[in-house]
Amino acid sequence: MARQVAIVMAVHRPNPAHLRAQLQSLAEQTHPSIRLICVIADGGSGRSVSELAQDVGLSATVVEPGESLDAVRAFEAGLAEALDLVPDENALFALCDQDDVWHPDRLARGIAALDESGADLVHSDARLVAEDGATVLHRSMLDYERRHRRPGLRGLLYRNNVTGMTTLMRRRLVDLALPFPPQSGVHFYHDLWLALLASALGGVHLIRSPLVDYRQHGENAIGAVDRQAGWLRPGLLARVRQADGMWLRREAASYGLARYLAHSLYARLADAVEDGRLPRGQAQLAPLRPFLARFGGLFALSWDGLRLLATGHAGLARIALGFSVVSLGRNTWILKQALGPGLEEARGAMDARLYSLSPGVPPPAPRHHAPASDTRKRRVAAASLVDTRKTPSWRPKFGDHAPAVTVLVPTLNPTEVFAGISTAIDMGLGLAERGLRVRFVATDLPVSSMVTSRRFVLGRLSSAEAQARVTLHCGVKGGTVPAHHADRFLATAWWSAHVADRLIRDHGYVQDRFAYLIQDFEPAFYPWGPEYADAMSSYELDFIPVFNTSQLRDHFAQEGFAFATPDAISFHPAIDIGRYAGGTRPERKNRPPRLALYGRPEVPRNMYATAIEVLSQFVESEGLGPEDIEIVSVGLRHDPVTLPGGVVLRSLGKLPWEDYPAYLLEVELGLSLMYSPHPSHPPIEMAASGVRVVTNRFGPKDLSLLSPAILSAPPTVPGLVQALRRAWGMGPVPDGDRWIELGRLGLPPEAALDRLAPLVAPQPAHAKG
């Protein structure tokens, strides 16, 4: 009897003709036993997929997660479903894109190669075809992209040579691969993770013939990359000559990903050995030592670069040598931190203490020179003492064909995008959805990979037309950014408000006012001084205010700011309440009640020290021990904290976005503090999940008005302890109290954007002056 092959296809806004051709090619496979699982990643194509599959004689299991998924999470969900639907231990698993075409023997030859090689994963070459599916662009994707045929385990971290839609895998590999390691935004794809696991097990085999037609078109998630001209392709040498800190940052981002995957692979296989799922000694991880080592790795990476260069793989050599440069920088930084300024400061501090004991003053310096530690004679450039964030580091290059709304954000790197920046990006994208051209400019941090950033930002839009209206630019390293004299600006932090004002005044833009997204009372982030004054002065500029919640607007009004009028635009947080309130809370078995702290020690307004004091007094006053309560911290990772009664606060760090709602369903009590007029998200998300959560009041901010599950207390230790003790004695949150009406905090974000769009819509006109 033929082995069954589970084929997992991810579907996202498919072209019906392309999808039909792919499904037809699956129906015509010479291997007879297949099971098709289609994951609907766009949330709406399920019915059309079922109908098209039925038309070509296939029966498809349609998986509809209920939310939009990127390709990585769609294939993860599909493989998990396939393991359940096809329980046979000898079953095989294949991945399939929605718009390619499989050759009839794709599965049959893959099965034969698995049997002959004993590999855990086989993959093949692919033929590149045009959008019409008939025009052959190149006979070999491997040649076109200059992929190394046998890169080895470490070589995969330089550049992946396995393409998911050509793979066929054994069940053991899929079992080990799930769940995929977490990531913020898409920085690595599923096929690389699968290839790394298989390679560590000694089981990757390449079929050198093309078994898939890889269709190239404008909607490819990745698409083939032309590397045939190799290292010396046109324009590359010029870019190398201009290499600076941005090049190093890009290399560091790639090196960081390689190191992350190496450690994730090590942890996954080590756990599999401990769990008995993998025989001890079967995984070979020695090639990963340069990435696993806490210190070192430079020489192995450099040797790889020289070896790859000598064997004609100049592109891979560049990556390996780039990694060696980053490794050298990493090791140097570690040594500098261990032996550099800290050592000198510690020596000076100790000597100062000794001299303070006797004779009470430091020894005199020689008359003709100052001690090495005396910096009074050193000259300091004035520019180093000035906050350059207020001044644009780029020049507008006028001549863009049409005006745009220029959104100034600190960063466009996915791993550096958190709640406030995410809101700013979504506001810009909302304007694009309303027909406006939008130009994002990163003002603070260089863009590590423009391709990754574009994929991350544009992936938040469902409309291809809106995507075409969005461009991304890096303004950090000087140079120019496209501009039009009728552009409008959207500032998203106090310093970018100064940047917008400076650009308008210095370059003759038509519109005098800019829009200002106000997400907190930012002067309070700083002690009284220059930054406090600069943040305060941003509120004196000429702008259109847009408040993140009406409670924040009310705080500004309470403080006497005239622009915080009742009709000023304010919107409520873009929290998907259904994502949290819709989950079913499991029955608590064999564990004590769990309390979750929103713990971010590095962020003063989250009052971490206050929270620790509150928890200590709460545990002590209730006489609790480890058998009575479990306390965890989510947010930023920190050291464990020993509380009274032997209770230990464990830090889980930042939970993956996709895992966060399910985790909250297993939490009974929450403590989330924010000494700020901005209503933070965690108390609302916790309450919607059925958690009794204690937070603090601040001026007009009182989140208890949103839900009985939220207890707002004065921002004092006694007040918070009393509220936590009261929450401890209350019963479970009724389902009816979990649905939170966010309208009390302002307009829905879509309605706020409807009001904002006409106010910032650029009106073409002649330049001033």
Short mmCIF file of C-alpha atoms in Angstrom, two decimals, residues 26 74 88 121 135 148 175 188 219 328 348 377 417 433 481 485 522 558 597 605 647 676 691 714 717 728 742 754:
data_model
loop_
_atom_site.label_atom_id
_atom_site.label_comp_id
_atom_site.label_asym_id
_atom_site.label_seq_id
_atom_site.Cartn_x
_atom_site.Cartn_y
_atom_site.Cartn_z
CA LEU A 26 -1.45 17.95 -7.34
CA ALA A 74 0.33 29.30 8.27
CA ASP A 88 0.50 6.86 10.32
CA LEU A 121 14.25 15.71 4.23
CA THR A 135 7.52 31.09 -20.38
CA HIS A 148 25.55 25.96 -2.66
CA ASP A 175 7.42 16.28 15.17
CA PHE A 188 13.49 33.47 9.07
CA GLU A 219 2.87 38.95 -5.34
CA LEU A 328 35.19 40.19 16.33
CA GLY A 348 38.94 55.27 40.80
CA LYS A 377 42.02 69.06 30.26
CA VAL A 417 8.88 47.98 16.95
CA GLU A 433 -5.83 52.72 2.91
CA VAL A 481 14.77 61.39 1.15
CA HIS A 485 6.76 70.81 -1.48
CA GLU A 522 6.48 62.56 27.34
CA GLN A 558 -6.28 69.25 33.09
CA LEU A 597 3.11 40.80 36.94
CA ARG A 605 6.86 54.32 34.57
CA VAL A 647 7.71 32.35 47.00
CA SER A 676 1.39 57.73 33.39
CA VAL A 691 -7.99 37.85 35.05
CA PRO A 714 -3.88 54.93 44.22
CA VAL A 717 2.17 50.66 48.14
CA TRP A 728 -7.33 37.68 45.92
CA LEU A 742 -13.25 50.43 24.47
CA ASP A 754 -11.49 59.02 8.88
#
